[in-house]
Amino acid sequence: MTDDYLRRMQNILPDFEEYKACLGQAPYKGIRVNTLKISAAEFKKISPFALEQIEWESNGFLVEDEKPGRSVYHDAGLFYVQEPSAMCAAPLLDVKPGERVLDLCSAPGGKGTQLAQAMRGEGILVLNEKIPDRAKILLQNVERMGIVNAVVTNADPSELSERLEGYFDKVLVDAPCSGEGMLRKEAAAAENWSIANVEMCAARQKKILESAANLVAPGGMLVYSTCTFSEEEDERNTEWFIKEFPQFELLAQRKIYPHREKGEGHFAALFRRSDGEKIRYKAWKPIADKRNINAWKEFEKEFLKKPLCGEFLTFGKNVCLVPAGLFSLDGLRVLRAGLLLGENAGSRFEPAHALALGADRGNLTKVVDLDDEEILRYLHGEELSAKDVRGWCVAAYHGYPIGLAKSGAAFKNHYPKGLRH
């Protein structure tokens, strides 16, 4: 911790000594139960670790487990490991099923998947990340959490602003920041702190907010959040925003400090846009190759009890089920649109890992429950002994899908290599 940072915080906080003392303590850890797959009440019954309720998120809990992500239930997407105070921003938007929602700076996906839970698979959710490698991590979390109505994009905020002016009912901007709320978690945050970095972040946040303002529909809501304490990035940028964009009204703001509440630190401000007329967007018909769709439908008869309803989109030989009323994706860098069902491999249809995690588990025809030893071997990528099913099936743990397998003379493992552990 630099002396400059501590002197700065001493000038800001009347209870500085309490803050300074807390910096030597262990950081808070939290998880958020994924209600797309299980209720918080049901998860409490099977949780491998003790849970303490987080006041600002009904599905969020403090945990003392050092590495909750090692649980098999994490692989099944039953929960997301998320810093407790970071859960305070998304609920401010009060997202409803059927809305158009954007998380503009989404990776690794904590707030975006939180928004998805509120939408319950209905409406259009755009999760955007400008940095390609981070966008790939975002996509992995979207798949694991079983989100079916998301479009994962890899674009600069200004590009989306130009294409989708006034499109979204709710927009979340969790802006890149100086990370002062991460000082107990990440040594690099303390080492890299400087007033110059704070000022650089504040300027970058203004540019992102300019794009975000244009994306909000009249009557829509915007949340701006950071995981830092600097007034330049938080309160001053909030003041700048309502002065620069008078069509927005500040409704609420919240700031969490680690010595006052059970979280590492976060800032969030909620705005509402009042002016303007809604822009009507032309309906877009996704391009769908009939051969690929027919291949999916033949496979679906054996893999699912009931057929999936909705619009199909194909790219190459891949087939996706996309949200109804989707905007045109032409020319946009899209990592995923909706639920990836799989690929038409000519003589056969190859299901996607996302299908196993995204389909309603009650709609799956062939689910093989693995015991404690087998599931660990499966997650490691090992082939298991033959099971009493044939063909493509879903490997599960206590009834919760983990991934795909092909069963015959042996139980052939199709868990993605990049996820194995």
Short mmCIF file of C-alpha atoms in Angstrom, two decimals:
data_model
loop_
_atom_site.label_atom_id
_atom_site.label_comp_id
_atom_site.label_asym_id
_atom_site.label_seq_id
_atom_site.Cartn_x
_atom_site.Cartn_y
_atom_site.Cartn_z
CA MET A 1 0.00 0.00 0.00
CA THR A 2 1.52 3.34 -1.01
CA ASP A 3 1.81 6.19 1.46
CA ASP A 4 0.18 8.51 -1.11
CA TYR A 5 -2.92 6.32 -1.18
CA LEU A 6 -3.19 6.14 2.59
CA ARG A 7 -2.77 9.91 2.99
CA ARG A 8 -5.47 10.43 0.37
CA MET A 9 -7.90 8.10 2.15
CA GLN A 10 -7.13 9.76 5.49
CA ASN A 11 -8.34 13.05 4.01
CA ILE A 12 -11.55 11.41 2.76
CA LEU A 13 -12.62 9.11 5.60
CA PRO A 14 -13.48 10.35 9.11
CA ASP A 15 -13.07 6.75 10.29
CA PHE A 16 -9.78 6.24 8.48
CA GLU A 17 -8.12 4.29 11.30
CA GLU A 18 -10.84 1.62 11.08
CA TYR A 19 -10.36 1.45 7.31
CA LYS A 20 -6.58 1.17 7.62
CA ALA A 21 -6.90 -1.61 10.19
CA CYS A 22 -9.24 -3.60 7.97
CA LEU A 23 -6.70 -3.65 5.13
CA GLY A 24 -4.72 -6.25 7.07
CA GLN A 25 -7.71 -8.57 7.39
CA ALA A 26 -8.82 -11.33 5.04
CA PRO A 27 -11.14 -10.28 2.20
CA TYR A 28 -14.81 -11.21 2.16
CA LYS A 29 -15.85 -14.04 -0.15
CA GLY A 30 -19.26 -14.58 -1.64
CA ILE A 31 -21.36 -16.69 -3.97
CA ARG A 32 -24.63 -15.96 -5.75
CA VAL A 33 -27.06 -18.84 -6.23
CA ASN A 34 -28.13 -19.27 -9.86
CA THR A 35 -31.92 -19.25 -9.71
CA LEU A 36 -32.11 -20.28 -13.37
CA LYS A 37 -31.18 -23.75 -12.07
CA ILE A 38 -32.05 -23.89 -8.37
CA SER A 39 -33.73 -21.72 -5.75
CA ALA A 40 -31.71 -20.24 -2.91
CA ALA A 41 -33.82 -22.27 -0.46
CA GLU A 42 -33.04 -25.53 -2.26
CA PHE A 43 -29.36 -24.68 -2.56
CA LYS A 44 -29.14 -24.12 1.19
CA LYS A 45 -30.13 -27.76 1.67
CA ILE A 46 -27.24 -29.09 -0.45
CA SER A 47 -24.61 -26.39 0.01
CA PRO A 48 -21.17 -27.82 0.83
CA PHE A 49 -20.31 -24.73 2.87
CA ALA A 50 -22.01 -22.48 5.43
CA LEU A 51 -23.95 -19.51 4.03
CA GLU A 52 -24.57 -16.05 5.49
CA GLN A 53 -27.17 -13.86 3.74
CA ILE A 54 -26.00 -10.72 1.91
CA GLU A 55 -28.39 -7.86 2.60
CA TRP A 56 -28.45 -6.29 -0.88
CA GLU A 57 -28.90 -9.52 -2.91
CA SER A 58 -31.52 -12.10 -1.92
CA ASN A 59 -29.62 -14.89 -3.69
CA GLY A 60 -26.18 -13.80 -2.46
CA PHE A 61 -24.28 -15.30 0.46
CA LEU A 62 -21.03 -14.77 2.32
CA VAL A 63 -18.89 -17.92 2.54
CA GLU A 64 -15.72 -18.70 4.47
CA ASP A 65 -14.61 -21.50 2.14
CA GLU A 66 -11.24 -20.55 0.62
CA LYS A 67 -12.07 -21.85 -2.87
CA PRO A 68 -15.81 -22.32 -3.38
CA GLY A 69 -15.23 -22.66 -7.12
CA ARG A 70 -13.79 -26.12 -6.54
CA SER A 71 -17.24 -27.50 -5.74
CA VAL A 72 -18.84 -29.69 -8.42
CA TYR A 73 -21.96 -27.56 -7.98
CA HIS A 74 -19.94 -24.69 -9.41
CA ASP A 75 -19.24 -26.74 -12.56
CA ALA A 76 -22.97 -27.43 -12.75
CA GLY A 77 -23.65 -23.68 -12.73
CA LEU A 78 -25.62 -23.71 -9.50
CA PHE A 79 -23.76 -20.65 -8.25
CA TYR A 80 -21.39 -17.90 -9.32
CA VAL A 81 -18.42 -16.89 -7.18
CA GLN A 82 -18.79 -13.13 -6.77
CA GLU A 83 -17.33 -10.53 -4.44
CA PRO A 84 -20.20 -9.59 -2.07
CA SER A 85 -20.28 -5.82 -2.58
CA ALA A 86 -20.22 -6.30 -6.39
CA MET A 87 -23.73 -7.77 -6.08
CA CYS A 88 -25.20 -4.38 -5.10
CA ALA A 89 -25.28 -2.77 -8.56
CA ALA A 90 -27.44 -5.04 -10.75
CA PRO A 91 -30.50 -5.12 -8.43
CA LEU A 92 -30.79 -1.31 -8.71
CA LEU A 93 -31.99 -1.76 -12.32
CA ASP A 94 -34.98 -3.84 -11.19
CA VAL A 95 -34.81 -5.88 -14.40
CA LYS A 96 -37.97 -7.73 -15.50
CA PRO A 97 -38.51 -10.69 -17.84
CA GLY A 98 -39.06 -9.62 -21.44
CA GLU A 99 -36.99 -6.42 -21.30
CA ARG A 100 -34.05 -5.40 -23.45
CA VAL A 101 -31.01 -5.28 -21.20
CA LEU A 102 -27.33 -4.46 -21.80
CA ASP A 103 -24.24 -5.06 -19.68
CA LEU A 104 -21.75 -2.89 -21.53
CA CYS A 105 -18.48 -3.95 -19.83
CA SER A 106 -19.48 -7.47 -18.89
CA ALA A 107 -16.46 -9.76 -18.38
CA PRO A 108 -16.06 -11.95 -16.46
CA GLY A 109 -19.84 -12.01 -16.11
CA GLY A 110 -20.83 -11.56 -12.47
CA LYS A 111 -23.29 -8.71 -12.99
CA GLY A 112 -24.41 -9.91 -16.43
CA THR A 113 -25.38 -13.35 -15.14
CA GLN A 114 -27.08 -11.61 -12.20
CA LEU A 115 -29.20 -9.66 -14.70
CA ALA A 116 -29.94 -12.89 -16.60
CA GLN A 117 -31.42 -14.46 -13.48
CA ALA A 118 -33.89 -11.58 -13.15
CA MET A 119 -34.91 -12.01 -16.81
CA ARG A 120 -35.68 -15.74 -16.40
CA GLY A 121 -34.81 -16.50 -20.01
CA GLU A 122 -37.24 -13.93 -21.44
CA GLY A 123 -36.25 -10.83 -23.40
CA ILE A 124 -32.92 -9.87 -24.97
CA LEU A 125 -29.75 -9.63 -22.90
CA VAL A 126 -26.61 -8.25 -24.53
CA LEU A 127 -23.36 -8.96 -22.69
CA ASN A 128 -20.52 -7.00 -24.23
CA GLU A 129 -16.78 -7.15 -23.60
CA LYS A 130 -14.28 -5.14 -25.64
CA ILE A 131 -11.19 -7.26 -24.86
CA PRO A 132 -11.29 -10.56 -26.84
CA ASP A 133 -9.65 -12.84 -24.23
CA ARG A 134 -11.96 -11.55 -21.51
CA ALA A 135 -14.96 -11.98 -23.82
CA LYS A 136 -14.12 -15.69 -24.11
CA ILE A 137 -14.14 -16.04 -20.31
CA LEU A 138 -17.48 -14.24 -20.25
CA LEU A 139 -18.89 -16.75 -22.74
CA GLN A 140 -17.74 -19.69 -20.62
CA ASN A 141 -19.61 -18.30 -17.63
CA VAL A 142 -22.73 -17.64 -19.70
CA GLU A 143 -22.71 -21.28 -20.83
CA ARG A 144 -22.05 -22.65 -17.35
CA MET A 145 -24.90 -20.65 -15.87
CA GLY A 146 -27.32 -21.95 -18.52
CA ILE A 147 -28.28 -18.55 -19.96
CA VAL A 148 -30.29 -18.97 -23.17
CA ASN A 149 -31.35 -15.40 -24.09
CA ALA A 150 -27.95 -13.67 -24.18
CA VAL A 151 -26.01 -12.26 -27.10
CA VAL A 152 -22.31 -12.12 -26.23
CA THR A 153 -20.54 -9.42 -28.22
CA ASN A 154 -16.94 -8.26 -28.55
CA ALA A 155 -17.25 -4.60 -29.50
CA ASP A 156 -16.17 -1.14 -28.48
CA PRO A 157 -18.98 0.64 -26.58
CA SER A 158 -19.01 3.36 -29.25
CA GLU A 159 -19.80 0.76 -31.92
CA LEU A 160 -22.85 -0.49 -30.04
CA SER A 161 -23.91 3.11 -29.40
CA GLU A 162 -23.96 3.82 -33.12
CA ARG A 163 -25.88 0.65 -34.00
CA LEU A 164 -28.40 0.45 -31.16
CA GLU A 165 -29.35 4.00 -30.23
CA GLY A 166 -32.16 4.03 -27.67
CA TYR A 167 -32.64 0.27 -27.89
CA PHE A 168 -32.32 -0.86 -24.26
CA ASP A 169 -34.75 -0.58 -21.36
CA LYS A 170 -31.94 -1.14 -18.85
CA VAL A 171 -28.18 -0.58 -19.20
CA LEU A 172 -25.43 -1.47 -16.74
CA VAL A 173 -21.98 0.12 -16.97
CA ASP A 174 -19.57 -1.59 -14.59
CA ALA A 175 -16.66 0.51 -15.74
CA PRO A 176 -12.96 -0.39 -15.67
CA CYS A 177 -11.54 1.47 -12.69
CA SER A 178 -8.51 1.96 -10.43
CA GLY A 179 -9.67 -0.98 -8.29
CA GLU A 180 -9.29 0.48 -4.81
CA GLY A 181 -11.95 -1.96 -3.64
CA MET A 182 -9.69 -4.85 -4.65
CA LEU A 183 -6.70 -3.96 -2.48
CA ARG A 184 -7.19 -6.87 -0.06
CA LYS A 185 -7.85 -9.34 -2.88
CA GLU A 186 -5.25 -8.41 -5.47
CA ALA A 187 -1.71 -7.30 -4.69
CA ALA A 188 -1.39 -5.79 -8.18
CA ALA A 189 -4.17 -3.30 -7.40
CA ALA A 190 -2.11 -1.86 -4.54
CA GLU A 191 1.17 -1.91 -6.49
CA ASN A 192 -0.31 -0.17 -9.54
CA TRP A 193 -2.21 2.55 -7.69
CA SER A 194 -1.37 6.15 -8.57
CA ILE A 195 -3.25 9.39 -8.90
CA ALA A 196 -2.33 9.36 -12.60
CA ASN A 197 -4.07 6.00 -12.99
CA VAL A 198 -7.14 7.31 -11.16
CA GLU A 199 -7.33 10.28 -13.53
CA MET A 200 -6.84 8.04 -16.56
CA CYS A 201 -9.64 5.75 -15.40
CA ALA A 202 -11.99 8.67 -14.76
CA ALA A 203 -11.44 9.99 -18.29
CA ARG A 204 -12.01 6.53 -19.81
CA GLN A 205 -15.20 6.10 -17.79
CA LYS A 206 -16.58 9.35 -19.19
CA LYS A 207 -16.12 8.05 -22.74
CA ILE A 208 -17.91 4.81 -21.89
CA LEU A 209 -20.75 6.73 -20.23
CA GLU A 210 -21.15 8.86 -23.35
CA SER A 211 -21.79 5.69 -25.35
CA ALA A 212 -24.05 4.25 -22.67
CA ALA A 213 -26.27 7.35 -22.56
CA ASN A 214 -27.11 6.91 -26.22
CA LEU A 215 -28.10 3.27 -25.74
CA VAL A 216 -30.82 3.88 -23.14
CA ALA A 217 -34.40 4.10 -24.37
CA PRO A 218 -36.60 7.03 -23.23
CA GLY A 219 -37.93 6.10 -19.80
CA GLY A 220 -35.13 3.58 -19.41
CA MET A 221 -32.66 3.14 -16.58
CA LEU A 222 -28.88 3.22 -16.35
CA VAL A 223 -26.60 2.01 -13.55
CA TYR A 224 -23.00 3.19 -13.39
CA SER A 225 -20.74 1.25 -11.02
CA THR A 226 -17.09 0.85 -10.05
CA CYS A 227 -15.10 -1.13 -7.51
CA THR A 228 -13.14 1.89 -6.37
CA PHE A 229 -13.41 4.65 -3.77
CA SER A 230 -11.96 7.62 -5.65
CA GLU A 231 -14.34 10.57 -5.89
CA GLU A 232 -12.98 11.38 -9.36
CA GLU A 233 -14.31 8.06 -10.65
CA ASP A 234 -17.45 7.88 -8.51
CA GLU A 235 -19.21 11.02 -7.27
CA ARG A 236 -17.45 13.46 -9.65
CA ASN A 237 -18.25 11.32 -12.69
CA THR A 238 -21.84 11.03 -11.52
CA GLU A 239 -22.09 14.83 -11.26
CA TRP A 240 -20.44 15.20 -14.67
CA PHE A 241 -22.89 12.75 -16.24
CA ILE A 242 -26.11 14.48 -15.15
CA LYS A 243 -24.64 17.85 -16.15
CA GLU A 244 -23.51 16.57 -19.56
CA PHE A 245 -26.72 14.57 -20.14
CA PRO A 246 -29.56 16.53 -18.50
CA GLN A 247 -32.11 14.05 -19.86
CA PHE A 248 -30.92 11.74 -17.08
CA GLU A 249 -32.02 12.08 -13.47
CA LEU A 250 -30.01 10.64 -10.57
CA LEU A 251 -32.34 8.44 -8.52
CA ALA A 252 -29.99 6.78 -6.03
CA GLN A 253 -26.38 6.01 -5.27
CA ARG A 254 -24.58 3.71 -2.87
CA LYS A 255 -21.01 3.30 -1.68
CA ILE A 256 -19.71 0.30 0.25
CA TYR A 257 -16.49 0.32 2.28
CA PRO A 258 -14.93 -2.87 3.74
CA HIS A 259 -14.70 -1.50 7.27
CA ARG A 260 -18.38 -0.50 7.35
CA GLU A 261 -20.15 -3.34 5.54
CA LYS A 262 -19.38 -6.93 4.59
CA GLY A 263 -17.90 -6.33 1.15
CA GLU A 264 -14.60 -5.26 -0.38
CA GLY A 265 -15.92 -2.01 -1.78
CA HIS A 266 -18.23 -0.78 -4.51
CA PHE A 267 -19.95 2.31 -5.86
CA ALA A 268 -23.21 2.36 -7.82
CA ALA A 269 -25.41 5.16 -9.16
CA LEU A 270 -28.88 4.76 -10.70
CA PHE A 271 -30.19 7.13 -13.39
CA ARG A 272 -33.45 7.38 -15.35
CA ARG A 273 -33.80 8.88 -18.82
CA SER A 274 -36.88 11.05 -19.20
CA ASP A 275 -36.87 12.58 -22.69
CA GLY A 276 -37.20 11.54 -26.31
CA GLU A 277 -39.29 9.20 -28.43
CA LYS A 278 -38.67 5.48 -28.77
CA ILE A 279 -36.94 4.37 -31.95
CA ARG A 280 -38.64 1.55 -33.83
CA TYR A 281 -36.27 -1.13 -35.05
CA LYS A 282 -37.15 -3.27 -38.05
CA ALA A 283 -37.74 -6.92 -37.37
CA TRP A 284 -34.75 -9.07 -38.33
CA LYS A 285 -35.19 -12.60 -39.63
CA PRO A 286 -32.25 -14.78 -38.56
CA ILE A 287 -30.66 -16.77 -41.39
CA ALA A 288 -31.23 -20.48 -40.89
CA ASP A 289 -29.96 -23.23 -43.20
CA LYS A 290 -32.73 -25.85 -43.53
CA ARG A 291 -30.33 -28.80 -43.70
CA ASN A 292 -28.73 -27.84 -40.43
CA ILE A 293 -32.10 -27.20 -38.78
CA ASN A 294 -33.41 -30.56 -39.98
CA ALA A 295 -30.32 -32.30 -38.61
CA TRP A 296 -30.97 -30.69 -35.23
CA LYS A 297 -34.64 -31.66 -35.25
CA GLU A 298 -33.81 -35.30 -35.94
CA PHE A 299 -31.32 -35.30 -33.06
CA GLU A 300 -33.75 -33.44 -30.81
CA LYS A 301 -36.30 -36.29 -31.02
CA GLU A 302 -33.93 -38.55 -29.07
CA PHE A 303 -32.21 -36.00 -26.85
CA LEU A 304 -35.21 -34.02 -25.56
CA LYS A 305 -38.68 -34.99 -24.40
CA LYS A 306 -40.29 -31.91 -25.95
CA PRO A 307 -39.00 -29.84 -28.91
CA LEU A 308 -37.58 -26.38 -28.28
CA CYS A 309 -39.64 -23.46 -29.54
CA GLY A 310 -38.24 -20.25 -30.94
CA GLU A 311 -36.19 -18.82 -33.77
CA PHE A 312 -33.13 -20.58 -35.17
CA LEU A 313 -29.94 -19.00 -36.41
CA THR A 314 -27.21 -20.92 -38.24
CA PHE A 315 -23.62 -19.87 -38.86
CA GLY A 316 -21.57 -22.36 -40.79
CA LYS A 317 -22.87 -25.73 -39.63
CA ASN A 318 -23.69 -24.51 -36.11
CA VAL A 319 -27.29 -24.10 -34.94
CA CYS A 320 -28.44 -21.63 -32.27
CA LEU A 321 -31.80 -20.94 -30.69
CA VAL A 322 -32.00 -17.14 -30.42
CA PRO A 323 -34.25 -14.71 -28.49
CA ALA A 324 -37.38 -13.60 -30.34
CA GLY A 325 -37.25 -10.15 -31.91
CA LEU A 326 -33.46 -10.02 -32.02
CA PHE A 327 -31.78 -7.04 -33.72
CA SER A 328 -29.60 -7.60 -36.78
CA LEU A 329 -26.20 -9.10 -35.98
CA ASP A 330 -24.74 -8.35 -39.42
CA GLY A 331 -21.25 -6.84 -39.16
CA LEU A 332 -21.12 -7.16 -35.37
CA ARG A 333 -18.49 -9.29 -33.61
CA VAL A 334 -20.69 -11.90 -31.94
CA LEU A 335 -19.25 -14.77 -29.90
CA ARG A 336 -22.64 -16.33 -29.25
CA ALA A 337 -26.29 -15.58 -29.94
CA GLY A 338 -28.76 -17.43 -27.72
CA LEU A 339 -28.27 -21.10 -26.95
CA LEU A 340 -25.76 -23.05 -29.06
CA LEU A 341 -27.42 -26.37 -29.82
CA GLY A 342 -24.60 -28.01 -31.75
CA GLU A 343 -23.21 -28.70 -35.20
CA ASN A 344 -24.41 -30.58 -38.24
CA ALA A 345 -21.46 -32.92 -38.86
CA GLY A 346 -22.95 -34.42 -42.02
CA SER A 347 -23.88 -37.96 -41.09
CA ARG A 348 -24.65 -36.97 -37.50
CA PHE A 349 -25.50 -34.01 -35.28
CA GLU A 350 -22.91 -33.15 -32.63
CA PRO A 351 -24.54 -31.50 -29.57
CA ALA A 352 -22.84 -28.55 -27.86
CA HIS A 353 -21.71 -28.39 -24.24
CA ALA A 354 -23.94 -25.30 -23.88
CA LEU A 355 -26.99 -27.43 -24.67
CA ALA A 356 -26.34 -29.76 -21.74
CA LEU A 357 -26.06 -26.81 -19.35
CA GLY A 358 -28.80 -24.65 -20.91
CA ALA A 359 -31.62 -27.12 -21.55
CA ASP A 360 -34.27 -27.65 -18.90
CA ARG A 361 -32.97 -30.70 -17.03
CA GLY A 362 -36.50 -32.06 -16.80
CA ASN A 363 -36.64 -32.10 -20.61
CA LEU A 364 -33.53 -34.28 -21.08
CA THR A 365 -34.20 -37.89 -22.08
CA LYS A 366 -30.89 -39.50 -21.09
CA VAL A 367 -29.24 -38.30 -17.88
CA VAL A 368 -26.56 -40.41 -16.17
CA ASP A 369 -25.94 -39.51 -12.54
CA LEU A 370 -22.31 -40.02 -11.54
CA ASP A 371 -21.13 -40.72 -8.00
CA ASP A 372 -18.51 -38.69 -6.12
CA GLU A 373 -15.55 -40.59 -7.57
CA GLU A 374 -16.91 -40.77 -11.11
CA ILE A 375 -17.76 -37.09 -11.34
CA LEU A 376 -14.23 -36.09 -10.40
CA ARG A 377 -12.84 -38.44 -13.02
CA TYR A 378 -15.31 -37.05 -15.57
CA LEU A 379 -14.26 -33.45 -14.82
CA HIS A 380 -10.65 -34.56 -15.25
CA GLY A 381 -11.52 -35.79 -18.76
CA GLU A 382 -11.33 -39.53 -18.14
CA GLU A 383 -13.35 -42.21 -19.91
CA LEU A 384 -15.65 -44.14 -17.58
CA SER A 385 -17.04 -47.67 -17.67
CA ALA A 386 -20.14 -48.39 -19.76
CA LYS A 387 -23.55 -47.23 -18.51
CA ASP A 388 -27.01 -48.58 -19.18
CA VAL A 389 -27.77 -46.03 -21.94
CA ARG A 390 -26.76 -45.72 -25.58
CA GLY A 391 -25.75 -42.69 -27.61
CA TRP A 392 -25.48 -39.06 -26.57
CA CYS A 393 -26.39 -38.38 -22.96
CA VAL A 394 -25.83 -35.88 -20.17
CA ALA A 395 -23.48 -36.54 -17.27
CA ALA A 396 -24.94 -35.20 -14.03
CA TYR A 397 -24.18 -34.91 -10.33
CA HIS A 398 -27.10 -35.31 -7.92
CA GLY A 399 -29.38 -34.71 -10.89
CA TYR A 400 -27.70 -31.47 -12.06
CA PRO A 401 -26.18 -31.57 -15.58
CA ILE A 402 -22.41 -31.12 -15.88
CA GLY A 403 -21.68 -31.95 -19.51
CA LEU A 404 -22.01 -34.39 -22.40
CA ALA A 405 -20.94 -37.98 -22.91
CA LYS A 406 -21.47 -40.65 -25.54
CA SER A 407 -22.35 -44.00 -24.07
CA GLY A 408 -21.75 -47.39 -25.66
CA ALA A 409 -19.03 -49.94 -24.94
CA ALA A 410 -17.63 -47.21 -22.69
CA PHE A 411 -18.80 -43.86 -21.31
CA LYS A 412 -16.86 -41.54 -23.63
CA ASN A 413 -16.07 -38.17 -22.10
CA HIS A 414 -17.07 -35.01 -24.05
CA TYR A 415 -16.41 -32.49 -21.31
CA PRO A 416 -14.60 -29.53 -23.00
CA LYS A 417 -10.81 -29.83 -22.67
CA GLY A 418 -10.47 -26.19 -21.66
CA LEU A 419 -12.72 -26.73 -18.63
CA ARG A 420 -11.17 -29.94 -17.33
CA HIS A 421 -9.53 -30.04 -13.90
#
